[in-house]
mmCIF file of C-alpha atoms and ligand atoms in Angstrom:
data_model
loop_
_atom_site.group_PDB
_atom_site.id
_atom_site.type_symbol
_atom_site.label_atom_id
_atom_site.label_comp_id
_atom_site.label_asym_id
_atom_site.label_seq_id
_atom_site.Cartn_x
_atom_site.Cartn_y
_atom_site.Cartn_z
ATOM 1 C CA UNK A 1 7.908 -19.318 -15.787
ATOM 2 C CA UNK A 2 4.661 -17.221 -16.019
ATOM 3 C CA UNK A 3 2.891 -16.573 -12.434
ATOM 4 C CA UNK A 4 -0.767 -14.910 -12.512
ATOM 5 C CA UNK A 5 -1.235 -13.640 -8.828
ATOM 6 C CA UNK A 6 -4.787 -12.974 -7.156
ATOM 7 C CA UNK A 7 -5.141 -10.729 -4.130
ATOM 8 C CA UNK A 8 -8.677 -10.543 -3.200
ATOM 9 C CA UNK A 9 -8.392 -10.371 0.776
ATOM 10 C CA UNK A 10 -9.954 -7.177 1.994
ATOM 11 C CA UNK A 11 -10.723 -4.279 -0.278
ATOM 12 C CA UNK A 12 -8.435 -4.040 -2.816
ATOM 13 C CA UNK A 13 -9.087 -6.287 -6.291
ATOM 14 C CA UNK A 14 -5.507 -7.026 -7.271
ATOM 15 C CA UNK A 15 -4.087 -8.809 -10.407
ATOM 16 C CA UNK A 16 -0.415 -9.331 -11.355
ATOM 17 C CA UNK A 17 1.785 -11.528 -13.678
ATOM 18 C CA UNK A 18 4.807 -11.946 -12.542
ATOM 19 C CA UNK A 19 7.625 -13.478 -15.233
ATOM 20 C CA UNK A 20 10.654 -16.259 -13.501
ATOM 21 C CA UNK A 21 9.462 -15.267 -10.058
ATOM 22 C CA UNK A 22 10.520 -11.544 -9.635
ATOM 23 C CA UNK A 23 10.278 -9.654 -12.982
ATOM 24 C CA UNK A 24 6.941 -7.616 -12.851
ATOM 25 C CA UNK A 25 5.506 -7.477 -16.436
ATOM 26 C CA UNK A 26 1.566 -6.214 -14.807
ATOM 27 C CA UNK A 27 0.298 -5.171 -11.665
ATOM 28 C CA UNK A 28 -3.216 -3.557 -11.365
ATOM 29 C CA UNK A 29 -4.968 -2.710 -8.380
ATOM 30 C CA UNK A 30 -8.765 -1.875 -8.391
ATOM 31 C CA UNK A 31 -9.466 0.287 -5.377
ATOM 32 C CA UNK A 32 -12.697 -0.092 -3.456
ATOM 33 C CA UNK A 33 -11.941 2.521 -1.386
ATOM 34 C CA UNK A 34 -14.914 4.886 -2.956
ATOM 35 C CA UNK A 35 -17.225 2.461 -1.836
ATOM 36 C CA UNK A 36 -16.963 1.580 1.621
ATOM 37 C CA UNK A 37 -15.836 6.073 2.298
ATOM 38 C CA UNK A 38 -19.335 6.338 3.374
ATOM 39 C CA UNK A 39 -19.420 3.498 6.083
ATOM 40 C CA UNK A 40 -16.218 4.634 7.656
ATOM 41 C CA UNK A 41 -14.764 1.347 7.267
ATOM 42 C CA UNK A 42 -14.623 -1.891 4.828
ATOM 43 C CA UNK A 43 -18.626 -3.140 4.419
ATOM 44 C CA UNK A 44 -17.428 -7.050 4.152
ATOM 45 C CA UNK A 45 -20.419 -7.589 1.660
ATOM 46 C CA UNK A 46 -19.920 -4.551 -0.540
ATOM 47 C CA UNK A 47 -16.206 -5.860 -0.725
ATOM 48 C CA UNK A 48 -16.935 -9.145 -1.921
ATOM 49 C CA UNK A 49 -19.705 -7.616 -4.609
ATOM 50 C CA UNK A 50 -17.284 -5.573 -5.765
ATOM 51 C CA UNK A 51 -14.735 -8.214 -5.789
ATOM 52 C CA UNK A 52 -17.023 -9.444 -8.275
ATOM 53 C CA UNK A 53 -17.166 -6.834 -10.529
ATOM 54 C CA UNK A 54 -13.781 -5.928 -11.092
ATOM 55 C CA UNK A 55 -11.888 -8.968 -11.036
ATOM 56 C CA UNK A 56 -12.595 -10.653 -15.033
ATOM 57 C CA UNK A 57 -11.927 -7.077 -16.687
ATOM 58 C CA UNK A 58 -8.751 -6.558 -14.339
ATOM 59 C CA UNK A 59 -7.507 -9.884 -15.759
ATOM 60 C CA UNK A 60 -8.516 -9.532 -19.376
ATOM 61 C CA UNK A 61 -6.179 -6.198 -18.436
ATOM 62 C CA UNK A 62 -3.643 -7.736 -16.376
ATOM 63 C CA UNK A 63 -2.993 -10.085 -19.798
ATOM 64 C CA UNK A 64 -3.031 -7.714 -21.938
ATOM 65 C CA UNK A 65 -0.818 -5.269 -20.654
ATOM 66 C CA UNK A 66 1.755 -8.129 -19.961
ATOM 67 C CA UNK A 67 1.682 -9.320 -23.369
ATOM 68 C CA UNK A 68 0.200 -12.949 -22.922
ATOM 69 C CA UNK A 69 -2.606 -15.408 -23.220
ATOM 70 C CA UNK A 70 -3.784 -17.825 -20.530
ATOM 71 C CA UNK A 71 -2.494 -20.644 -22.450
ATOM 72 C CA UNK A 72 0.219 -19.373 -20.995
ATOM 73 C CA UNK A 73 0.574 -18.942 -17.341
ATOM 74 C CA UNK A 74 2.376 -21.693 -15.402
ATOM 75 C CA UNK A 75 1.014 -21.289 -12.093
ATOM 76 C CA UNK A 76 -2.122 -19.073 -10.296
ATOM 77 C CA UNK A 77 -1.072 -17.764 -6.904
ATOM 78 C CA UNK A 78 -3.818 -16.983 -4.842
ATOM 79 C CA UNK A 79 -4.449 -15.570 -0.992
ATOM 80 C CA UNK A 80 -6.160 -18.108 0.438
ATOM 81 C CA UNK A 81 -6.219 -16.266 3.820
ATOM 82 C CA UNK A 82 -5.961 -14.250 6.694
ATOM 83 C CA UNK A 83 -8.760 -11.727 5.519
ATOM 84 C CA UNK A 84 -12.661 -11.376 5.138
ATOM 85 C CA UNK A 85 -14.335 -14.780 4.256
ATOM 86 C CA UNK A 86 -16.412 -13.527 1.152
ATOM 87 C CA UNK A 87 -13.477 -11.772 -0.189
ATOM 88 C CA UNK A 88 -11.127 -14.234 -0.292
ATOM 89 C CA UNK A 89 -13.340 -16.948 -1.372
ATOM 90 C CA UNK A 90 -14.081 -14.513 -4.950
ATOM 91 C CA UNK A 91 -10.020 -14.607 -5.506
ATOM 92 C CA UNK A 92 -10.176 -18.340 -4.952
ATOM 93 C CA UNK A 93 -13.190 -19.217 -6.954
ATOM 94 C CA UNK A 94 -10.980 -17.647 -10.005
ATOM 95 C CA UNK A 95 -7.539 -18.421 -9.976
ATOM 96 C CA UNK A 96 -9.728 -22.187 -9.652
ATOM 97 C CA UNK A 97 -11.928 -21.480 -12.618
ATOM 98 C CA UNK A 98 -8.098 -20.192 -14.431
ATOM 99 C CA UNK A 99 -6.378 -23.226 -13.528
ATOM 100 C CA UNK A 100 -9.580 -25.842 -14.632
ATOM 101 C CA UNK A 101 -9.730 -23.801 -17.406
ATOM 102 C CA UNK A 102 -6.004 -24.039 -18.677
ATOM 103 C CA UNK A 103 -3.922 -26.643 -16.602
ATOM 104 C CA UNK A 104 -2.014 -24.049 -14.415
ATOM 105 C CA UNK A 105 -1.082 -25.075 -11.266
ATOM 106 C CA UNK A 106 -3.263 -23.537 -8.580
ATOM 107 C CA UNK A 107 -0.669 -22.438 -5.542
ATOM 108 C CA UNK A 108 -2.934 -20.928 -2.369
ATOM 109 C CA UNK A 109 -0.798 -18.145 -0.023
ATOM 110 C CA UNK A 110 -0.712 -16.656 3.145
ATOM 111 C CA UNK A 111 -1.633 -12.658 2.392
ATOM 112 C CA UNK A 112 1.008 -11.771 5.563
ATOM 113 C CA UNK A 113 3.768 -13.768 3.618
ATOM 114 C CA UNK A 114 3.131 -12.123 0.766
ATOM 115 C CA UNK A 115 3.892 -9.015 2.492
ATOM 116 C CA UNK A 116 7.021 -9.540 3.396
ATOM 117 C CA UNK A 117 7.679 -10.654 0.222
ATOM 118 C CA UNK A 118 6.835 -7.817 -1.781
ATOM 119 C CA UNK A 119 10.904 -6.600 -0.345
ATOM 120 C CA UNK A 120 12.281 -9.496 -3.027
ATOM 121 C CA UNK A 121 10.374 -7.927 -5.981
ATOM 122 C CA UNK A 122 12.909 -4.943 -5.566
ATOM 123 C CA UNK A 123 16.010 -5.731 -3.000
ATOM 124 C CA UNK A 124 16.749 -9.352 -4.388
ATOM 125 C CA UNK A 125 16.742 -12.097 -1.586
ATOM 126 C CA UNK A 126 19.351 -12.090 0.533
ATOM 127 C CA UNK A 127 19.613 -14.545 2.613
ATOM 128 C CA UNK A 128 17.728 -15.981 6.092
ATOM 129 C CA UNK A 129 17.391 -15.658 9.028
ATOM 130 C CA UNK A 130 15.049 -12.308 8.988
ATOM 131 C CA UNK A 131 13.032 -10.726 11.244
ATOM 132 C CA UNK A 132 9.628 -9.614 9.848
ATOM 133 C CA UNK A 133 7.684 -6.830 11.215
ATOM 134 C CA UNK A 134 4.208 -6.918 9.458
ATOM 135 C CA UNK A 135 1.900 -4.279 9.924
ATOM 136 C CA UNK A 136 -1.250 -3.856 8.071
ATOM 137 C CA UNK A 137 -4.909 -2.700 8.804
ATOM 138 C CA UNK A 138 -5.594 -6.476 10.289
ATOM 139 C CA UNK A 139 -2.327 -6.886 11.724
ATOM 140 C CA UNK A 140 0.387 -5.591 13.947
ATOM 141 C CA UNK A 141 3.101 -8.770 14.359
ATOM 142 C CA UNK A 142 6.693 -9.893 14.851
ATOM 143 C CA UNK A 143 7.971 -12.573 13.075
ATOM 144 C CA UNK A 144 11.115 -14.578 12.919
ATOM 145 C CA UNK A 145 11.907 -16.331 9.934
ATOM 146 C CA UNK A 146 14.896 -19.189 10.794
ATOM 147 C CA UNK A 147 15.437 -20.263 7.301
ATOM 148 C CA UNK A 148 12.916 -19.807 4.187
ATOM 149 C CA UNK A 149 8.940 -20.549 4.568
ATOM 150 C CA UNK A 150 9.658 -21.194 8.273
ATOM 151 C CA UNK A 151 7.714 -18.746 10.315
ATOM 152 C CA UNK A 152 7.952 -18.584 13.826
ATOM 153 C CA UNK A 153 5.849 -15.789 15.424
ATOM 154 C CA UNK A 154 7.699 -13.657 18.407
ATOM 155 C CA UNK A 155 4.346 -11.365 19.212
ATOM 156 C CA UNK A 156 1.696 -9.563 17.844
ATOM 157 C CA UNK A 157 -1.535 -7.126 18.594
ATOM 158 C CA UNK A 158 -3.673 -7.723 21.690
ATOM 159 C CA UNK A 159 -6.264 -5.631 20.689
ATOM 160 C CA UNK A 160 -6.450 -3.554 17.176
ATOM 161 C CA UNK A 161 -3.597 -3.634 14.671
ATOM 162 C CA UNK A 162 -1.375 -0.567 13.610
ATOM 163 C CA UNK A 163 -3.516 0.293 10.804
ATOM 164 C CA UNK A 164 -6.707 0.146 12.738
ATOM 165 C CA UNK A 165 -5.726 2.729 15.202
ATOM 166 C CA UNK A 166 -4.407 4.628 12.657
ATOM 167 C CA UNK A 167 -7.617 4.601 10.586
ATOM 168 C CA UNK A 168 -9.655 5.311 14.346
ATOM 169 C CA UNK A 169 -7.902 7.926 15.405
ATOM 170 C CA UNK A 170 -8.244 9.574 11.300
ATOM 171 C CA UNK A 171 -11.664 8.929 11.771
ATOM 172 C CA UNK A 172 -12.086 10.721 15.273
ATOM 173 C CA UNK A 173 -10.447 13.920 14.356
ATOM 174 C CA UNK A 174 -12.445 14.260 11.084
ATOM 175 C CA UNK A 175 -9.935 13.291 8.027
ATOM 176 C CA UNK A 176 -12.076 10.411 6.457
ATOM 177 C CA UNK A 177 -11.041 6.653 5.283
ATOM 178 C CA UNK A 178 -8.379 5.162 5.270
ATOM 179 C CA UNK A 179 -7.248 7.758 7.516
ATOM 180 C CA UNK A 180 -3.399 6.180 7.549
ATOM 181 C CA UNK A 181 -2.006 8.196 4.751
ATOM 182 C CA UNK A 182 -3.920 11.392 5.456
ATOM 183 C CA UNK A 183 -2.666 11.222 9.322
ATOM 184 C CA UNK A 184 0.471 10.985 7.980
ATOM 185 C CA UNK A 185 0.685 13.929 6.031
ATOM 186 C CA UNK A 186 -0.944 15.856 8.427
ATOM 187 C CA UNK A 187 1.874 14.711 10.892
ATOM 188 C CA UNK A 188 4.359 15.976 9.077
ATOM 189 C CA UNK A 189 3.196 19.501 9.673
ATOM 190 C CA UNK A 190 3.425 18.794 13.525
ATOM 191 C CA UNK A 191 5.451 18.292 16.394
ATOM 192 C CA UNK A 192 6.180 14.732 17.652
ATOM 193 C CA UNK A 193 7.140 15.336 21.103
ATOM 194 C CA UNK A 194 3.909 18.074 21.498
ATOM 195 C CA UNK A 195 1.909 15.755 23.376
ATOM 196 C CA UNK A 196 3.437 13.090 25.375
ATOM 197 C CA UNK A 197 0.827 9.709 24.604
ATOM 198 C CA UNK A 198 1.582 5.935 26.205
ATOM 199 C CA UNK A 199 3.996 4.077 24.760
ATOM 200 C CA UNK A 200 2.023 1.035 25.689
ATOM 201 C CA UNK A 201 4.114 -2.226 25.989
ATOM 202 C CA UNK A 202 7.084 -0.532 25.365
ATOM 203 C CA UNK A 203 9.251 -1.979 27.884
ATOM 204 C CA UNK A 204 7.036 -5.397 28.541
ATOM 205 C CA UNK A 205 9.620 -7.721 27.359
ATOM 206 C CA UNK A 206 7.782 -9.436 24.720
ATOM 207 C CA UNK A 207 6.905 -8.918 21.065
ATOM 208 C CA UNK A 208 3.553 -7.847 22.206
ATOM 209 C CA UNK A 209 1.953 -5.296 21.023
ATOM 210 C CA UNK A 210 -1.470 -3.285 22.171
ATOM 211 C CA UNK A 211 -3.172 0.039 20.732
ATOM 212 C CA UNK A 212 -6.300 -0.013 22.819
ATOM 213 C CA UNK A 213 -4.555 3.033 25.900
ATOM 214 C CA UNK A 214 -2.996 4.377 23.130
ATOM 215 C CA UNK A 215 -6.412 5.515 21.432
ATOM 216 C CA UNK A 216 -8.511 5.758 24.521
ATOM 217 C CA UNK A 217 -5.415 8.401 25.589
ATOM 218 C CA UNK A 218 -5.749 10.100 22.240
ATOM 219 C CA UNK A 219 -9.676 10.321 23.296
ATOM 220 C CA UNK A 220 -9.109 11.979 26.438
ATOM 221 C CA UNK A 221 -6.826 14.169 25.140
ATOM 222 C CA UNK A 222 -9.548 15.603 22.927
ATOM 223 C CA UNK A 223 -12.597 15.975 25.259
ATOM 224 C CA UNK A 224 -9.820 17.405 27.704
ATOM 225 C CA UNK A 225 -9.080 20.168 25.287
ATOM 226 C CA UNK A 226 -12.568 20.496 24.010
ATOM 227 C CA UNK A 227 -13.575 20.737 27.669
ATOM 228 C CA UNK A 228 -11.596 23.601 28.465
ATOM 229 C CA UNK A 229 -12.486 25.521 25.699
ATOM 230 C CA UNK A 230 -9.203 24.999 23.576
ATOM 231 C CA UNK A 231 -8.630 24.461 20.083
ATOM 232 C CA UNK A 232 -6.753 21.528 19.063
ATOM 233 C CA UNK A 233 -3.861 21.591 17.264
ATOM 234 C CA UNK A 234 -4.583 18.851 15.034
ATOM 235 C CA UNK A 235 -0.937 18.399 13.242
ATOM 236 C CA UNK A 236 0.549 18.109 16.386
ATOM 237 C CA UNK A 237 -1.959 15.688 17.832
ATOM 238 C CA UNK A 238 -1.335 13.447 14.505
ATOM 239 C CA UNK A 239 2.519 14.208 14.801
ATOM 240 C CA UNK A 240 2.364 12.978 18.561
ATOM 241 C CA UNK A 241 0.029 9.763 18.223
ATOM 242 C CA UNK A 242 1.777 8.991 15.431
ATOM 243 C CA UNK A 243 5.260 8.804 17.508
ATOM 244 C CA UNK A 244 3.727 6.931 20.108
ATOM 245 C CA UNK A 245 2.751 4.056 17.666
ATOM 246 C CA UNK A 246 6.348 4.329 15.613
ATOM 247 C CA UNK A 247 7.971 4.507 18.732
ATOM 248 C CA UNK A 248 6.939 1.155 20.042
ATOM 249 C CA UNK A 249 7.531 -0.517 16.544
ATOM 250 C CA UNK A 250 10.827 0.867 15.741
ATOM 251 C CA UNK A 251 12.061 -0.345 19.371
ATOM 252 C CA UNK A 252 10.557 -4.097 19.171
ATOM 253 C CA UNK A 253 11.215 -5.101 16.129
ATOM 254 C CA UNK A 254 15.402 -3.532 16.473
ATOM 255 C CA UNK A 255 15.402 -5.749 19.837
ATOM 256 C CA UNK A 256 14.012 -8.856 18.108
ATOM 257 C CA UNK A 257 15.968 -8.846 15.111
ATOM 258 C CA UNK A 258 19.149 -8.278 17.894
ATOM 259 C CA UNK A 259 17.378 -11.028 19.902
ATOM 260 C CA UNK A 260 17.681 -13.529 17.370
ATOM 261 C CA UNK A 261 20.717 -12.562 15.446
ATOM 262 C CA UNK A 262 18.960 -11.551 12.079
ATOM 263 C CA UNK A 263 21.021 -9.154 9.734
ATOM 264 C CA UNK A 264 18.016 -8.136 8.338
ATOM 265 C CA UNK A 265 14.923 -6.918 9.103
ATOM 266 C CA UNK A 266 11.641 -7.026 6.291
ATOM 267 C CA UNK A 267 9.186 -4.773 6.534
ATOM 268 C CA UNK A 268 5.901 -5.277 5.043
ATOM 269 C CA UNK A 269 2.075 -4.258 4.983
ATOM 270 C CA UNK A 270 -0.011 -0.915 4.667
ATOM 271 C CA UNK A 271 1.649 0.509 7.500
ATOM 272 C CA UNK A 272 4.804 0.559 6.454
ATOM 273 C CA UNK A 273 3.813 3.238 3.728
ATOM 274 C CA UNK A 274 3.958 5.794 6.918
ATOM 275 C CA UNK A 275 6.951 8.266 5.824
ATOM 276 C CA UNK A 276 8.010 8.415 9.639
ATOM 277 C CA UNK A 277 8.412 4.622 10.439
ATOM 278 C CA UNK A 278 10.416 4.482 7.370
ATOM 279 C CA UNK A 279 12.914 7.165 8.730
ATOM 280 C CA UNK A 280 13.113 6.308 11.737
ATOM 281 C CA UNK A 281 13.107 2.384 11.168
ATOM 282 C CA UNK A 282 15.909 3.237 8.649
ATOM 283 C CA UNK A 283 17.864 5.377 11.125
ATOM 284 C CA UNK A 284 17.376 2.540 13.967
ATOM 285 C CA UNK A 285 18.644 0.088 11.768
ATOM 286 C CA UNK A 286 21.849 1.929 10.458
ATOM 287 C CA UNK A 287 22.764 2.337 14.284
ATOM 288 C CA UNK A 288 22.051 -0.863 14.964
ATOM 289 C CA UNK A 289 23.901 -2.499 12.014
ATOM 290 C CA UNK A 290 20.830 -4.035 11.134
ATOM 291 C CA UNK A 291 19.465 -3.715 7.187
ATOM 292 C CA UNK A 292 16.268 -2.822 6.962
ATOM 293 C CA UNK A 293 14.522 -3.536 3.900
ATOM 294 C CA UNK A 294 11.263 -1.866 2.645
ATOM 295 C CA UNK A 295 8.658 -2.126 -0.127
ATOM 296 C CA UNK A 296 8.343 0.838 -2.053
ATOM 297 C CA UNK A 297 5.129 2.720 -1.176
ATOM 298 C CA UNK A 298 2.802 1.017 -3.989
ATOM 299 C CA UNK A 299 4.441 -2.651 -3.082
ATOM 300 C CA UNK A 300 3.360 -2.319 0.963
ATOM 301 C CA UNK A 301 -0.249 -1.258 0.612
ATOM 302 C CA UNK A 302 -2.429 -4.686 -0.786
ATOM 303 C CA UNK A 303 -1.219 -5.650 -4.058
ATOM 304 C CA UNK A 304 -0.862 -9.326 -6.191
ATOM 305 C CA UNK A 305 3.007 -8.800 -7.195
ATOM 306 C CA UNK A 306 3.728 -10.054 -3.816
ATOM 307 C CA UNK A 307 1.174 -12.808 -3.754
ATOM 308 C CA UNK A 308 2.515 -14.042 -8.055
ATOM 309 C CA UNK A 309 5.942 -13.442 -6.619
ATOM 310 C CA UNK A 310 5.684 -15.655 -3.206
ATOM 311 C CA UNK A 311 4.075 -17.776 -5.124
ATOM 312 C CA UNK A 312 6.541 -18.603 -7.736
ATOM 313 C CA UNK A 313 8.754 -19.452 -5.047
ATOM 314 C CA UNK A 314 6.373 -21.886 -3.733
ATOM 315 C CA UNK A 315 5.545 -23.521 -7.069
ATOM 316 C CA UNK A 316 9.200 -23.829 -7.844
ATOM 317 C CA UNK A 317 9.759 -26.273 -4.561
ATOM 318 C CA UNK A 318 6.609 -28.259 -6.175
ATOM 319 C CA UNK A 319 3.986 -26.691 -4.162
ATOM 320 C CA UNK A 320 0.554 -27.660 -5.100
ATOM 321 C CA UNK A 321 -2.896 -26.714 -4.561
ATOM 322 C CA UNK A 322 -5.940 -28.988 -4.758
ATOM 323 C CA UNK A 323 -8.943 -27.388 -5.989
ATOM 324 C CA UNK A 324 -11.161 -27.888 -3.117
ATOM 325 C CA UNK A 325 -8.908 -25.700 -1.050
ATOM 326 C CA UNK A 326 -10.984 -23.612 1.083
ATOM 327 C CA UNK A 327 -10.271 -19.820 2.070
ATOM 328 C CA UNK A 328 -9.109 -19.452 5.670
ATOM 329 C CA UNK A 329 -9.863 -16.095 7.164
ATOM 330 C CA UNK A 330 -7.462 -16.724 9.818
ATOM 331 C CA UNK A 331 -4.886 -18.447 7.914
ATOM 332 C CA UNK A 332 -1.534 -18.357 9.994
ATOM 333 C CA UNK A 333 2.082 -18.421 9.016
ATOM 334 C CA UNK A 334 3.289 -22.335 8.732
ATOM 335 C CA UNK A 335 5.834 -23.256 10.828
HETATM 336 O O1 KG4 B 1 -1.799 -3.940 4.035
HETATM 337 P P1 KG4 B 1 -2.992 -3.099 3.804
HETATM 338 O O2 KG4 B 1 -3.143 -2.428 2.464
HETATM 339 O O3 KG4 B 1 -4.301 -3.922 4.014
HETATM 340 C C1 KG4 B 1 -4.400 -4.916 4.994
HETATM 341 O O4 KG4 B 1 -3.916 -6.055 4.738
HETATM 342 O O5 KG4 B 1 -4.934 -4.571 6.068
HETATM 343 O O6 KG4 B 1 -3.015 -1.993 4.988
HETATM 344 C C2 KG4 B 1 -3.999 -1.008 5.050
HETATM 345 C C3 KG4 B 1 -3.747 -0.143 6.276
HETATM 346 C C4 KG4 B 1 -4.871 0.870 6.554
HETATM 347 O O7 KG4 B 1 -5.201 0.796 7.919
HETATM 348 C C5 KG4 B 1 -4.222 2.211 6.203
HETATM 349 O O8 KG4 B 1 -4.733 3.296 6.934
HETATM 350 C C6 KG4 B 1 -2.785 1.943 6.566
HETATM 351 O O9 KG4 B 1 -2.544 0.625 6.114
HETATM 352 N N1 KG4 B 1 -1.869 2.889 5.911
HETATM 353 C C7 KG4 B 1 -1.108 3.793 6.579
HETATM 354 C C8 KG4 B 1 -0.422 4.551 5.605
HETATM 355 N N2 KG4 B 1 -0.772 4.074 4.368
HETATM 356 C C9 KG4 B 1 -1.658 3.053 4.585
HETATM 357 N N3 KG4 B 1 -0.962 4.029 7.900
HETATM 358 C C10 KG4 B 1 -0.121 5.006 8.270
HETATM 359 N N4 KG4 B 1 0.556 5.776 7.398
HETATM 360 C C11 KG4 B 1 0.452 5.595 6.063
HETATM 361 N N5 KG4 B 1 1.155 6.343 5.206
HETATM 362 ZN ZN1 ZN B 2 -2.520 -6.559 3.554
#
């Protein structure tokens, strides 16, 4: 069973084909992130232009490289939502135009189940219940999953997502977009515990989440210093913030998984690319008897593996998409 996958939610153009659900025989991502440097952030129009652009080459290359012709894809998974309107509706309007074109089946997604997915691609599926902890550049969220495709969502992000205060904070101390993976490395340089920030919600009881003291603490911090004539130490400063936020996750998402009885806990989404969540999720989870499964690096940042593998899945339980599905930027996980 041939899958093409589609992943056109935010700035990343992403094609896949994906062979009996979890061998990966392409996977090309065309990154937009040149484009939208120079705003400081993802320009919603220039995304969807550019959406444009790439997406017929990356699937004349997406076939190629896997070795096949449309005649011969079975099914075209697509992210149908959450993301930015004119993004996801360029995705859509192809894997339509693929299946019209050729008789696939046309199977519509949810981009955060997809995440979570992207773990089966390399660690097999063992089996539910799960916790998920999904953290991306939209979203920061908590999500129990009782048996297969059954989402039921324990908390999420009052106010910006992981990502976004990751990217924010970047921003404010001068290391450019997407300022995730450059924080991190500059992190690793620093010390952790150098400047104590909130833990904000740490100890609320819930699966909340909020970022919003967080930053404005990471603000003060910086006309504090400035104000007094100091130099900041900017490794430590990344090292620190960067606890504060890992901190929070590493605690809720242990608790929930122990809250519900899952064995395992899925990580998924940009995010979970940072090098210290990783560790210390890992060494949480080891303590806690709890396996923690992540993506590797390239499989938690936006990609279509994830989307053609989820996908599959869905087809194979005789999911179907009409062709007048419409793209729902705030698509949320069925229950
Ligand atoms: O999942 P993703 O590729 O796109 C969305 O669905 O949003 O996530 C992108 C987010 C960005 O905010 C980026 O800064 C963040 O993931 N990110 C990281 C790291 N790599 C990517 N944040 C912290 N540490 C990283 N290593
Ligand atoms: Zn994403």
């Amino acid at each position: 069973m041939i899958a093409l996958g589609i992943e056109t939610s935010c700035d990343e153009t992403a094609v896949a084909v994906v062979e009996d659900g979890f061998a990966v025989r392409a996977n090309l991502i065309a990154s937009q992130v040149h484009l939208h440097e120079r705003f400081g952030g993802v320009v919603p129009e220039v995304a969807a232009r550019a959406h444009v652009e790439s997406l017929n080459p990356l699937l004349e290359e997406a076939l190629a490289e896997a070795g096949i012709g449309f005649g011969e894809i079975d099914a075209v998974a697509v992210t149908t939502g959450p993301g930015l309107v004119g993004a996801l509706l360029v995705g859509m309007a192809a894997a339509k135009a693929v299946s019209l074109a050729t008789g696939a089946d046309l199977v519509g997604v949810n981009h955060l189940e997809g995440h979570y997915w992207a773990n089966f691609l390399e660690h097999g599926r063992p089996s539910p219940p799960y916790v998920s902890l999904i953290v991306s550049g939209g979203h920061t969220m908590l999500v129990h999953v009782p048996e297969m495709f059954r989402h039921v969502v324990l908390g999420q992000t009052l106010d910006d997502a992981a990502g976004e205060a990751f990217d924010k904070v970047a921003r404010l101390i001068g290391l450019g977009f997407p300022g995730g993976p450059a924080l991190d490395a500059m992190a690793r340089e620093g010390d952790p515990h150098a400047i104590r920030f909130p833990r904000a919600m740490e100890d609320s009881g819930d699966y909340d989440f909020s970022m919003s003291g967080l930053k404005t603490a990471v603000l003060r911090h910086v006309k504090a210093e400035q104000a007094a004539g100091r130099d900041l130490h900017l490794p430590d400063l990344a090292a620190s913030f960067q606890e504060a936020i890992v901190d929070v996750q590493v605690t809720k998402a242990i608790a929930a998984a122990k809250d519900v009885g899952a064995p395992t806990l899925l990580l998924g989404g940009g995010v979970v690319a940072n090098t210290r969540l990783r560790e210390r999720l890992a060494g949480a989870g080891a303590q806690a008897g709890i396996e923690v499964l992540f993506p590797s690096m390239a499989l938690c940042t936006d990609n279509a593996a994830m989307i053609a593998c989820l996908g599959s899945a869905r087809w194979a339980r005789g999911e179907r998409s009409s062709l007048d599905t419409a793209a729902d930027p705030q698509l949320r996980l069925t229950a």
